[in-house]
PDB file of C-alpha atoms in Angstrom:
ATOM      1  CA  MET A 261      20.080  -7.938  10.371  1.00 49.00           C
ATOM      2  CA  THR A 262      19.914  -4.120  10.202  1.00 59.00           C
ATOM      3  CA  ALA A 263      20.760  -2.529   6.868  1.00 70.00           C
ATOM      4  CA  ILE A 264      23.535   0.070   6.764  1.00 74.00           C
ATOM      5  CA  PHE A 265      22.807   3.106   4.592  1.00 82.00           C
ATOM      6  CA  GLU A 266      25.472   5.405   3.202  1.00 83.00           C
ATOM      7  CA  SER A 267      23.249   8.364   2.305  1.00 94.00           C
ATOM      8  CA  VAL A 268      20.119  10.067   3.611  1.00 97.00           C
ATOM      9  CA  VAL A 269      16.826   9.850   1.696  1.00 98.00           C
ATOM     10  CA  ASP A 270      14.576  12.855   2.314  1.00 98.00           C
ATOM     11  CA  TYR A 271      10.979  11.622   2.113  1.00 98.00           C
ATOM     12  CA  GLY A 272       9.886  15.196   2.797  1.00 98.00           C
ATOM     13  CA  ARG A 273      10.524  15.716  -0.924  1.00 98.00           C
ATOM     14  CA  PHE A 274       8.826  12.516  -2.005  1.00 98.00           C
ATOM     15  CA  ALA A 275       5.973  14.361  -3.740  1.00 98.00           C
ATOM     16  CA  GLU A 276       8.541  15.677  -6.233  1.00 98.00           C
ATOM     17  CA  ARG A 277       9.691  12.134  -7.005  1.00 98.00           C
ATOM     18  CA  LEU A 278       6.073  11.018  -7.361  1.00 98.00           C
ATOM     19  CA  ALA A 279       5.394  13.771  -9.914  1.00 98.00           C
ATOM     20  CA  THR A 280       8.488  12.983 -12.018  1.00 97.00           C
ATOM     21  CA  PRO A 281       7.683  10.885 -15.127  1.00 96.00           C
ATOM     22  CA  GLN A 282       9.392   7.490 -15.018  1.00 96.00           C
ATOM     23  CA  GLY A 283       8.864   3.792 -15.680  1.00 97.00           C
ATOM     24  CA  ARG A 284       5.811   2.236 -14.039  1.00 97.00           C
ATOM     25  CA  TRP A 285       7.745   0.347 -11.342  1.00 98.00           C
ATOM     26  CA  ASP A 286      10.895   2.477 -11.085  1.00 98.00           C
ATOM     27  CA  LEU A 287       9.874   4.440  -7.994  1.00 98.00           C
ATOM     28  CA  LEU A 288       8.605   1.359  -6.157  1.00 98.00           C
ATOM     29  CA  GLY A 289      11.883  -0.393  -6.934  1.00 98.00           C
ATOM     30  CA  GLU A 290      13.838   2.564  -5.555  1.00 98.00           C
ATOM     31  CA  VAL A 291      11.760   2.682  -2.358  1.00 98.00           C
ATOM     32  CA  GLN A 292      12.172  -1.030  -1.709  1.00 98.00           C
ATOM     33  CA  ARG A 293      15.947  -0.807  -2.069  1.00 97.00           C
ATOM     34  CA  GLU A 294      16.048   2.306   0.121  1.00 98.00           C
ATOM     35  CA  TRP A 295      14.599   0.223   2.953  1.00 98.00           C
ATOM     36  CA  GLY A 296      17.100  -2.575   2.505  1.00 96.00           C
ATOM     37  CA  PHE A 297      15.428  -4.973   0.078  1.00 96.00           C
ATOM     38  CA  GLU A 298      17.999  -6.534  -2.220  1.00 93.00           C
ATOM     39  CA  PRO A 299      16.398  -8.110  -5.309  1.00 92.00           C
ATOM     40  CA  GLU A 300      18.071 -10.923  -7.167  1.00 89.00           C
ATOM     41  CA  GLU A 301      19.756  -9.927 -10.411  1.00 88.00           C
ATOM     42  CA  TRP A 302      17.604 -10.299 -13.492  1.00 87.00           C
ATOM     43  CA  GLU A 303      17.555  -9.264 -17.152  1.00 87.00           C
ATOM     44  CA  PRO A 304      14.664  -7.337 -18.758  1.00 83.00           C
ATOM     45  CA  ASP A 305      14.249 -10.066 -21.354  1.00 82.00           C
ATOM     46  CA  ASP A 306      13.510 -12.513 -18.518  1.00 81.00           C
ATOM     47  CA  TRP A 307      10.393 -10.590 -17.448  1.00 86.00           C
ATOM     48  CA  ASP A 308       7.407 -12.137 -19.195  1.00 82.00           C
ATOM     49  CA  ILE A 309       4.012 -10.924 -17.969  1.00 80.00           C
ATOM     50  CA  GLU A 310       2.352 -13.708 -19.952  1.00 74.00           C
ATOM     51  CA  LEU A 311       3.584 -16.074 -17.230  1.00 68.00           C
ATOM     52  CA  TRP A 312       0.563 -14.774 -15.314  1.00 65.00           C
ATOM     53  CA  GLU A 313      -2.426 -15.767 -17.386  1.00 60.00           C
ATOM     54  CA  VAL A 314      -5.956 -17.102 -17.078  1.00 53.00           C
ATOM     55  CA  ASP A 315      -5.357 -20.659 -18.263  1.00 51.00           C
ATOM     56  CA  TYR A 316      -5.575 -22.072 -14.745  1.00 50.00           C
ATOM     57  CA  TRP A 317      -8.739 -20.216 -13.760  1.00 53.00           C
ATOM     58  CA  ASN A 318     -11.608 -22.395 -12.663  1.00 55.00           C
ATOM     59  CA  GLU A 319     -14.595 -21.490 -14.809  1.00 55.00           C
ATOM     60  CA  GLU A 320     -16.900 -22.680 -12.037  1.00 61.00           C
ATOM     61  CA  GLU A 321     -15.382 -20.383  -9.392  1.00 65.00           C
ATOM     62  CA  PRO A 322     -17.947 -17.780  -8.279  1.00 67.00           C
ATOM     63  CA  GLY A 323     -17.288 -14.097  -8.780  1.00 72.00           C
ATOM     64  CA  ILE A 324     -14.913 -14.441 -11.768  1.00 78.00           C
ATOM     65  CA  ASP A 325     -15.637 -13.147 -15.282  1.00 80.00           C
ATOM     66  CA  ARG A 326     -13.174 -14.652 -17.728  1.00 78.00           C
ATOM     67  CA  GLY A 327     -14.412 -12.240 -20.358  1.00 84.00           C
ATOM     68  CA  LEU A 328     -13.012  -9.190 -18.558  1.00 90.00           C
ATOM     69  CA  PRO A 329      -9.412  -8.203 -19.336  1.00 92.00           C
ATOM     70  CA  VAL A 330      -6.915  -8.039 -16.478  1.00 93.00           C
ATOM     71  CA  PRO A 331      -5.061  -4.688 -16.489  1.00 95.00           C
ATOM     72  CA  VAL A 332      -1.478  -4.817 -17.736  1.00 95.00           C
ATOM     73  CA  ALA A 333      -0.175  -3.200 -14.538  1.00 97.00           C
ATOM     74  CA  LEU A 334      -1.625  -5.960 -12.364  1.00 96.00           C
ATOM     75  CA  ARG A 335      -0.144  -8.708 -14.542  1.00 94.00           C
ATOM     76  CA  GLU A 336       3.174  -6.888 -14.518  1.00 95.00           C
ATOM     77  CA  TRP A 337       3.195  -6.596 -10.734  1.00 96.00           C
ATOM     78  CA  TRP A 338       2.539 -10.301 -10.222  1.00 93.00           C
ATOM     79  CA  THR A 339       5.421 -11.294 -12.499  1.00 93.00           C
ATOM     80  CA  TRP A 340       7.837  -8.442 -11.638  1.00 95.00           C
ATOM     81  CA  PRO A 341      11.098  -9.978 -10.392  1.00 94.00           C
ATOM     82  CA  GLU A 342      11.378  -7.321  -7.646  1.00 96.00           C
ATOM     83  CA  ASN A 343       7.908  -7.974  -6.189  1.00 96.00           C
ATOM     84  CA  THR A 344       8.431  -7.872  -2.406  1.00 96.00           C
ATOM     85  CA  PHE A 345       5.004  -9.399  -1.772  1.00 95.00           C
ATOM     86  CA  ASN A 346       6.173 -12.524  -3.577  1.00 92.00           C
ATOM     87  CA  ALA A 347       9.471 -12.337  -1.670  1.00 94.00           C
ATOM     88  CA  ASN A 348       7.814 -12.229   1.774  1.00 95.00           C
ATOM     89  CA  ALA A 349       4.023 -11.929   2.023  1.00 94.00           C
ATOM     90  CA  ARG A 350       4.302 -11.642   5.843  1.00 94.00           C
ATOM     91  CA  TRP A 351       5.616  -8.112   5.366  1.00 96.00           C
ATOM     92  CA  TYR A 352       2.183  -7.162   4.038  1.00 97.00           C
ATOM     93  CA  TRP A 353      -0.509  -9.087   5.961  1.00 95.00           C
ATOM     94  CA  THR A 354      -2.992  -8.907   3.108  1.00 96.00           C
ATOM     95  CA  HIS A 355      -4.739 -11.557   1.033  1.00 95.00           C
ATOM     96  CA  PRO A 356      -4.366 -11.404  -2.755  1.00 94.00           C
ATOM     97  CA  ALA A 357      -7.180 -12.417  -5.092  1.00 90.00           C
ATOM     98  CA  SER A 358      -5.644 -13.945  -8.179  1.00 84.00           C
ATOM     99  CA  PRO A 359      -7.548 -13.884 -10.442  1.00 86.00           C
ATOM    100  CA  PRO A 360      -9.526 -10.816  -9.337  1.00 92.00           C
ATOM    101  CA  THR A 361     -13.013 -11.555  -8.027  1.00 91.00           C
ATOM    102  CA  GLN A 362     -16.040  -9.385  -8.602  1.00 91.00           C
ATOM    103  CA  ARG A 363     -18.323  -7.433  -6.340  1.00 92.00           C
ATOM    104  CA  PRO A 364     -21.285  -7.592  -6.042  1.00 87.00           C
ATOM    105  CA  ALA A 365     -20.307 -11.046  -4.899  1.00 71.00           C
ATOM    106  CA  PRO A 366     -22.553 -14.068  -5.287  1.00 61.00           C
ATOM    107  CA  SER A 367     -24.804 -14.713  -2.301  1.00 53.00           C
ATOM    108  CA  GLY A 368     -22.878 -16.237   0.598  1.00 51.00           C
ATOM    109  CA  TYR A 369     -19.508 -15.353  -0.952  1.00 55.00           C
ATOM    110  CA  HIS A 370     -17.409 -12.690   0.819  1.00 53.00           C
ATOM    111  CA  ASP A 371     -20.498 -11.659   2.802  1.00 56.00           C
ATOM    112  CA  GLY A 372     -22.230 -10.599  -0.412  1.00 59.00           C
ATOM    113  CA  ARG A 373     -20.349  -7.276  -0.511  1.00 76.00           C
ATOM    114  CA  GLU A 374     -21.953  -4.845  -2.916  1.00 87.00           C
ATOM    115  CA  GLY A 375     -20.496  -3.119  -5.952  1.00 92.00           C
ATOM    116  CA  ILE A 376     -20.472   0.620  -6.680  1.00 93.00           C
ATOM    117  CA  PRO A 377     -23.724   2.122  -5.330  1.00 90.00           C
ATOM    118  CA  SER A 378     -26.283   3.653  -7.670  1.00 87.00           C
ATOM    119  CA  GLY A 379     -25.787   7.408  -7.887  1.00 88.00           C
ATOM    120  CA  SER A 380     -22.088   7.223  -6.994  1.00 90.00           C
ATOM    121  CA  PRO A 381     -19.773   9.506  -9.019  1.00 92.00           C
ATOM    122  CA  LEU A 382     -17.613   6.390  -9.496  1.00 93.00           C
ATOM    123  CA  LEU A 383     -20.345   4.677 -11.495  1.00 89.00           C
ATOM    124  CA  SER A 384     -19.557   4.366 -15.207  1.00 86.00           C
ATOM    125  CA  GLN A 385     -21.818   5.851 -17.869  1.00 85.00           C
ATOM    126  CA  GLY A 386     -22.866   2.340 -18.787  1.00 85.00           C
ATOM    127  CA  GLY A 387     -23.984   1.699 -15.210  1.00 86.00           C
ATOM    128  CA  ASP A 388     -21.595  -1.217 -14.565  1.00 92.00           C
ATOM    129  CA  ARG A 389     -21.509  -1.481 -10.768  1.00 93.00           C
ATOM    130  CA  ARG A 390     -18.935  -4.279 -10.598  1.00 94.00           C
ATOM    131  CA  VAL A 391     -15.580  -3.953  -8.849  1.00 96.00           C
ATOM    132  CA  CYS A 392     -12.772  -6.449  -9.538  1.00 95.00           C
ATOM    133  CA  VAL A 393     -11.054  -7.100  -6.203  1.00 95.00           C
ATOM    134  CA  PHE A 394      -7.379  -8.113  -6.243  1.00 96.00           C
ATOM    135  CA  MET A 395      -6.331  -7.534  -2.613  1.00 97.00           C
ATOM    136  CA  SER A 396      -7.983  -7.687   0.821  1.00 96.00           C
ATOM    137  CA  GLU A 397      -7.017  -6.591   4.310  1.00 95.00           C
ATOM    138  CA  TYR A 398      -5.899  -9.565   6.413  1.00 94.00           C
ATOM    139  CA  GLN A 399      -9.272  -9.943   8.157  1.00 93.00           C
ATOM    140  CA  TYR A 400     -11.205  -8.773   5.087  1.00 91.00           C
ATOM    141  CA  CYS A 401     -12.203  -5.487   6.730  1.00 92.00           C
ATOM    142  CA  ASN A 402     -11.388  -3.731   3.451  1.00 94.00           C
ATOM    143  CA  GLU A 403     -10.933  -4.794  -0.140  1.00 96.00           C
ATOM    144  CA  TRP A 404      -9.101  -3.049  -2.977  1.00 97.00           C
ATOM    145  CA  GLY A 405     -10.003  -3.374  -6.617  1.00 98.00           C
ATOM    146  CA  TYR A 406     -10.677  -1.565  -9.886  1.00 98.00           C
ATOM    147  CA  ALA A 407     -13.976  -0.789 -11.566  1.00 97.00           C
ATOM    148  CA  ALA A 408     -14.930  -3.475 -14.083  1.00 95.00           C
ATOM    149  CA  ALA A 409     -15.725  -0.632 -16.500  1.00 95.00           C
ATOM    150  CA  GLU A 410     -12.024   0.359 -16.345  1.00 96.00           C
ATOM    151  CA  ALA A 411     -10.603  -3.181 -16.621  1.00 96.00           C
ATOM    152  CA  GLY A 412      -9.466  -2.509 -20.185  1.00 95.00           C
ATOM    153  CA  GLN A 413      -7.138   0.304 -19.085  1.00 97.00           C
ATOM    154  CA  ASP A 414      -3.455  -0.523 -18.630  1.00 97.00           C
ATOM    155  CA  ASP A 415      -3.214   1.027 -15.153  1.00 98.00           C
ATOM    156  CA  PRO A 416      -6.669   1.979 -13.816  1.00 98.00           C
ATOM    157  CA  ARG A 417      -7.364   3.701 -10.529  1.00 98.00           C
ATOM    158  CA  VAL A 418      -7.894   1.588  -7.420  1.00 98.00           C
ATOM    159  CA  LEU A 419     -10.997   1.694  -5.230  1.00 98.00           C
ATOM    160  CA  VAL A 420     -11.259   0.690  -1.582  1.00 97.00           C
ATOM    161  CA  SER A 421     -14.366  -0.678   0.107  1.00 95.00           C
ATOM    162  CA  GLU A 422     -15.780   1.214   3.063  1.00 89.00           C
ATOM    163  CA  GLU A 423     -18.482  -0.071   5.348  1.00 78.00           C
ATOM    164  CA  ASP A 424     -20.726   2.985   5.278  1.00 71.00           C
ATOM    165  CA  GLU A 425     -19.849   4.617   1.949  1.00 71.00           C
ATOM    166  CA  GLY A 426     -19.518   1.728  -0.488  1.00 89.00           C
ATOM    167  CA  TRP A 427     -16.340   2.439  -2.447  1.00 95.00           C
ATOM    168  CA  ARG A 428     -13.989   5.394  -2.795  1.00 95.00           C
ATOM    169  CA  VAL A 429     -10.785   6.075  -4.713  1.00 97.00           C
ATOM    170  CA  GLN A 430      -7.729   4.732  -2.868  1.00 98.00           C
ATOM    171  CA  SER A 431      -5.011   5.331  -5.476  1.00 98.00           C
ATOM    172  CA  ARG A 432      -4.781   7.005  -8.844  1.00 98.00           C
ATOM    173  CA  SER A 433      -3.508   3.817 -10.492  1.00 98.00           C
ATOM    174  CA  ILE A 434      -2.710   0.187  -9.724  1.00 98.00           C
ATOM    175  CA  SER A 435       1.008   0.947  -9.796  1.00 98.00           C
ATOM    176  CA  GLU A 436       0.537   3.829  -7.348  1.00 98.00           C
ATOM    177  CA  TYR A 437      -1.519   1.524  -5.102  1.00 98.00           C
ATOM    178  CA  PHE A 438       1.339  -0.981  -4.833  1.00 98.00           C
ATOM    179  CA  LEU A 439       3.773   1.874  -4.164  1.00 98.00           C
ATOM    180  CA  GLN A 440       1.457   3.111  -1.419  1.00 98.00           C
ATOM    181  CA  LEU A 441       1.010  -0.371   0.041  1.00 98.00           C
ATOM    182  CA  ALA A 442       4.792  -0.806   0.204  1.00 98.00           C
ATOM    183  CA  LEU A 443       5.235   2.595   1.885  1.00 98.00           C
ATOM    184  CA  VAL A 444       2.593   1.678   4.465  1.00 98.00           C
ATOM    185  CA  ARG A 445       3.938  -1.811   5.168  1.00 98.00           C
ATOM    186  CA  LEU A 446       7.694  -2.096   4.561  1.00 98.00           C
ATOM    187  CA  PRO A 447       9.058   0.720   6.777  1.00 98.00           C
ATOM    188  CA  GLY A 448       7.247  -0.744   9.784  1.00 97.00           C
ATOM    189  CA  ARG A 449       9.006  -4.083   9.285  1.00 97.00           C
ATOM    190  CA  LEU A 450      12.373  -3.060   7.855  1.00 97.00           C
ATOM    191  CA  GLY A 451      12.889   0.180   9.763  1.00 98.00           C
ATOM    192  CA  TRP A 452      13.141   1.497  13.322  1.00 98.00           C
ATOM    193  CA  THR A 453       9.711   2.425  14.700  1.00 98.00           C
ATOM    194  CA  LEU A 454       7.930   4.424  17.370  1.00 98.00           C
ATOM    195  CA  SER A 455       4.174   4.797  17.888  1.00 98.00           C
ATOM    196  CA  VAL A 456       2.226   7.675  19.393  1.00 98.00           C
ATOM    197  CA  LYS A 457      -1.280   7.176  20.804  1.00 97.00           C
ATOM    198  CA  PRO A 458      -3.903   9.903  21.384  1.00 97.00           C
ATOM    199  CA  ASP A 459      -3.283  10.002  25.136  1.00 96.00           C
ATOM    200  CA  ASP A 460       0.456  10.483  24.550  1.00 96.00           C
ATOM    201  CA  LEU A 461      -0.231  13.789  22.817  1.00 96.00           C
ATOM    202  CA  LYS A 462      -1.798  15.206  25.982  1.00 95.00           C
ATOM    203  CA  ALA A 463       1.739  15.721  27.307  1.00 95.00           C
ATOM    204  CA  ASP A 464       2.281  18.494  24.734  1.00 95.00           C
ATOM    205  CA  LEU A 465      -0.704  19.765  22.736  1.00 94.00           C
ATOM    206  CA  ALA A 466       1.539  21.507  20.193  1.00 97.00           C
ATOM    207  CA  ALA A 467       3.630  18.415  19.434  1.00 97.00           C
ATOM    208  CA  LEU A 468       1.511  17.122  16.549  1.00 98.00           C
ATOM    209  CA  ASP A 469       1.589  20.492  14.780  1.00 98.00           C
ATOM    210  CA  ARG A 470       5.381  20.600  15.086  1.00 98.00           C
ATOM    211  CA  LEU A 471       5.722  17.174  13.493  1.00 98.00           C
ATOM    212  CA  ILE A 472       3.281  18.049  10.701  1.00 98.00           C
ATOM    213  CA  THR A 473       5.353  21.140   9.932  1.00 98.00           C
ATOM    214  CA  ALA A 474       8.593  19.144   9.922  1.00 98.00           C
ATOM    215  CA  CYS A 475       7.242  16.242   7.839  1.00 98.00           C
ATOM    216  CA  PRO A 476       5.341  17.295   4.699  1.00 98.00           C
ATOM    217  CA  ASP A 477       2.642  15.263   2.998  1.00 98.00           C
ATOM    218  CA  MET A 478       4.282  12.796   0.583  1.00 98.00           C
ATOM    219  CA  GLY A 479       1.730  13.479  -2.166  1.00 98.00           C
ATOM    220  CA  LEU A 480      -0.329  10.281  -2.030  1.00 98.00           C
ATOM    221  CA  LEU A 481      -4.066   9.956  -1.405  1.00 98.00           C
ATOM    222  CA  PRO A 482      -5.100   9.099   2.193  1.00 98.00           C
ATOM    223  CA  TRP A 483      -4.688   5.408   2.994  1.00 98.00           C
ATOM    224  CA  ARG A 484      -8.043   3.844   3.878  1.00 96.00           C
ATOM    225  CA  GLU A 485      -7.831   0.671   5.938  1.00 96.00           C
ATOM    226  CA  CYS A 486      -9.753  -0.450   9.051  1.00 94.00           C
ATOM    227  CA  ALA A 487     -11.490   2.962   9.294  1.00 93.00           C
ATOM    228  CA  GLY A 488      -8.153   4.770   9.030  1.00 95.00           C
ATOM    229  CA  ASP A 489      -7.654   8.140   7.334  1.00 97.00           C
ATOM    230  CA  VAL A 490      -3.884   7.990   7.057  1.00 98.00           C
ATOM    231  CA  LEU A 491      -1.640  10.569   5.425  1.00 98.00           C
ATOM    232  CA  LEU A 492       1.935   9.565   4.734  1.00 98.00           C
ATOM    233  CA  ARG A 493       4.379  12.268   5.791  1.00 98.00           C
ATOM    234  CA  GLY A 494       8.091  12.315   5.179  1.00 98.00           C
ATOM    235  CA  GLY A 495      11.360  13.646   6.507  1.00 98.00           C
ATOM    236  CA  PRO A 496      15.058  12.734   6.283  1.00 98.00           C
ATOM    237  CA  ASP A 497      15.172   8.887   6.381  1.00 98.00           C
ATOM    238  CA  LEU A 498      11.686   9.041   7.874  1.00 98.00           C
ATOM    239  CA  ILE A 499       8.129   8.030   6.936  1.00 98.00           C
ATOM    240  CA  VAL A 500       5.282   8.875   9.301  1.00 98.00           C
ATOM    241  CA  ARG A 501       1.792   7.398   9.114  1.00 98.00           C
ATOM    242  CA  HIS A 502      -0.512  10.120  10.446  1.00 98.00           C
ATOM    243  CA  ASP A 503      -4.022   8.804  11.151  1.00 98.00           C
ATOM    244  CA  ARG A 504      -6.511  11.662  11.225  1.00 97.00           C
ATOM    245  CA  ASN A 505      -9.430   9.508  12.367  1.00 96.00           C
ATOM    246  CA  PRO A 506     -10.448  10.868  15.817  1.00 94.00           C
ATOM    247  CA  SER A 507     -11.078   7.283  16.976  1.00 94.00           C
ATOM    248  CA  ALA A 508      -7.678   5.959  15.880  1.00 95.00           C
ATOM    249  CA  ASP A 509      -5.761   3.833  18.376  1.00 96.00           C
ATOM    250  CA  GLU A 510      -2.505   5.216  16.980  1.00 97.00           C
ATOM    251  CA  VAL A 511      -2.190   8.810  15.786  1.00 98.00           C
ATOM    252  CA  LEU A 512       1.392   8.501  14.552  1.00 98.00           C
ATOM    253  CA  HIS A 513       3.481   5.572  13.456  1.00 98.00           C
ATOM    254  CA  ILE A 514       7.038   6.760  12.896  1.00 98.00           C
ATOM    255  CA  ALA A 515       9.389   4.595  10.849  1.00 98.00           C
ATOM    256  CA  GLY A 516      13.011   5.437  10.134  1.00 98.00           C
ATOM    257  CA  ARG A 517      15.691   3.916   7.965  1.00 98.00           C
ATOM    258  CA  THR A 518      17.976   4.580  10.937  1.00 98.00           C
ATOM    259  CA  GLU A 519      17.503   4.757  14.678  1.00 98.00           C
ATOM    260  CA  ALA A 520      18.823   8.320  14.603  1.00 97.00           C
ATOM    261  CA  ALA A 521      16.026   9.416  12.244  1.00 98.00           C
ATOM    262  CA  VAL A 522      13.358   8.159  14.641  1.00 98.00           C
ATOM    263  CA  ARG A 523      15.091   9.746  17.619  1.00 98.00           C
ATOM    264  CA  HIS A 524      15.144  13.049  15.731  1.00 98.00           C
ATOM    265  CA  ALA A 525      11.372  12.809  15.194  1.00 98.00           C
ATOM    266  CA  ALA A 526      10.942  11.950  18.870  1.00 98.00           C
ATOM    267  CA  GLY A 527      12.908  15.097  19.700  1.00 97.00           C
ATOM    268  CA  ILE A 528      10.456  17.175  17.652  1.00 98.00           C
ATOM    269  CA  LEU A 529       7.584  15.656  19.618  1.00 98.00           C
ATOM    270  CA  GLY A 530       9.357  16.449  22.891  1.00 97.00           C
ATOM    271  CA  PRO A 531       7.596  15.306  26.104  1.00 96.00           C
ATOM    272  CA  VAL A 532       5.277  13.050  24.074  1.00 96.00           C
ATOM    273  CA  CYS A 533       8.140  10.590  23.555  1.00 96.00           C
ATOM    274  CA  LEU A 534      10.155  11.272  26.674  1.00 92.00           C
ATOM    275  CA  GLY A 535      12.085   8.206  27.846  1.00 92.00           C
ATOM    276  CA  ARG A 536      10.936   6.001  24.962  1.00 95.00           C
ATOM    277  CA  ASP A 537      13.274   4.064  22.682  1.00 97.00           C
ATOM    278  CA  PRO A 538      12.572   3.122  19.052  1.00 98.00           C
ATOM    279  CA  MET A 539      11.859  -0.518  18.271  1.00 97.00           C
ATOM    280  CA  PRO A 540      14.437  -2.196  16.009  1.00 98.00           C
ATOM    281  CA  PRO A 541      13.604  -3.614  12.563  1.00 97.00           C
ATOM    282  CA  ARG A 542      11.641  -6.882  12.362  1.00 94.00           C
ATOM    283  CA  PRO A 543      12.463  -8.257   8.907  1.00 91.00           C
ATOM    284  CA  ASN A 544      11.560 -11.884   9.693  1.00 86.00           C
TER     285      ASN A 544
END
């Protein structure tokens, strides 16, 4: 079923919303509802992050340090009543690690992926190289986690694994990571979509520049997944994933809250999208 929206949301001004102080999960909750997610009613007193605790952890499981704290933001996300990953994990196509597991991993476990390399600016003063991984790409091409040295922070930054460079910063906090993940995943399932491949752009070499001008950067760090270097750009009822990797299979993935929004973006691209129709939402 396609959601019906009464007002336009301009994601071209999303960076302003991102910079506005607010509750940790307020903006993510707004975004999810803007794309048609309807959470069940709940009362604040019903939200108990202690429901997610370490009592069930297997002390023999490799790669887990029960002595490390789990950041408050991660425990909150798992127990948040409006968690869309819990509502439908197929919208995300990622694997959670609950509890978080450490890298470097024990030999033979997750391919023995290393921790933060020696000499990296991400390395703590104490030299703790460990990363606590809480989410992985569906085929484990990338993992996301926080530095073990920052595990005591309420909402530490999130690192992403990269094959050639070890780890780099993916998001400025755990809460921003889950906002980013939702912005990358949900519009492509709950919205109207249109994709543009590198060869498509040969029809009009100026088309990409026109779209970049029309759809500003949304203010988030580049999304790193499967060698991607993806900036999220926004416009009226529109979120565009712009992959700047020269080897990308898909340069643009356009997602709109309405069919009209995607057709407007297609009009900006001109001959690149000539004769192509947006794909309808795929919520199931």
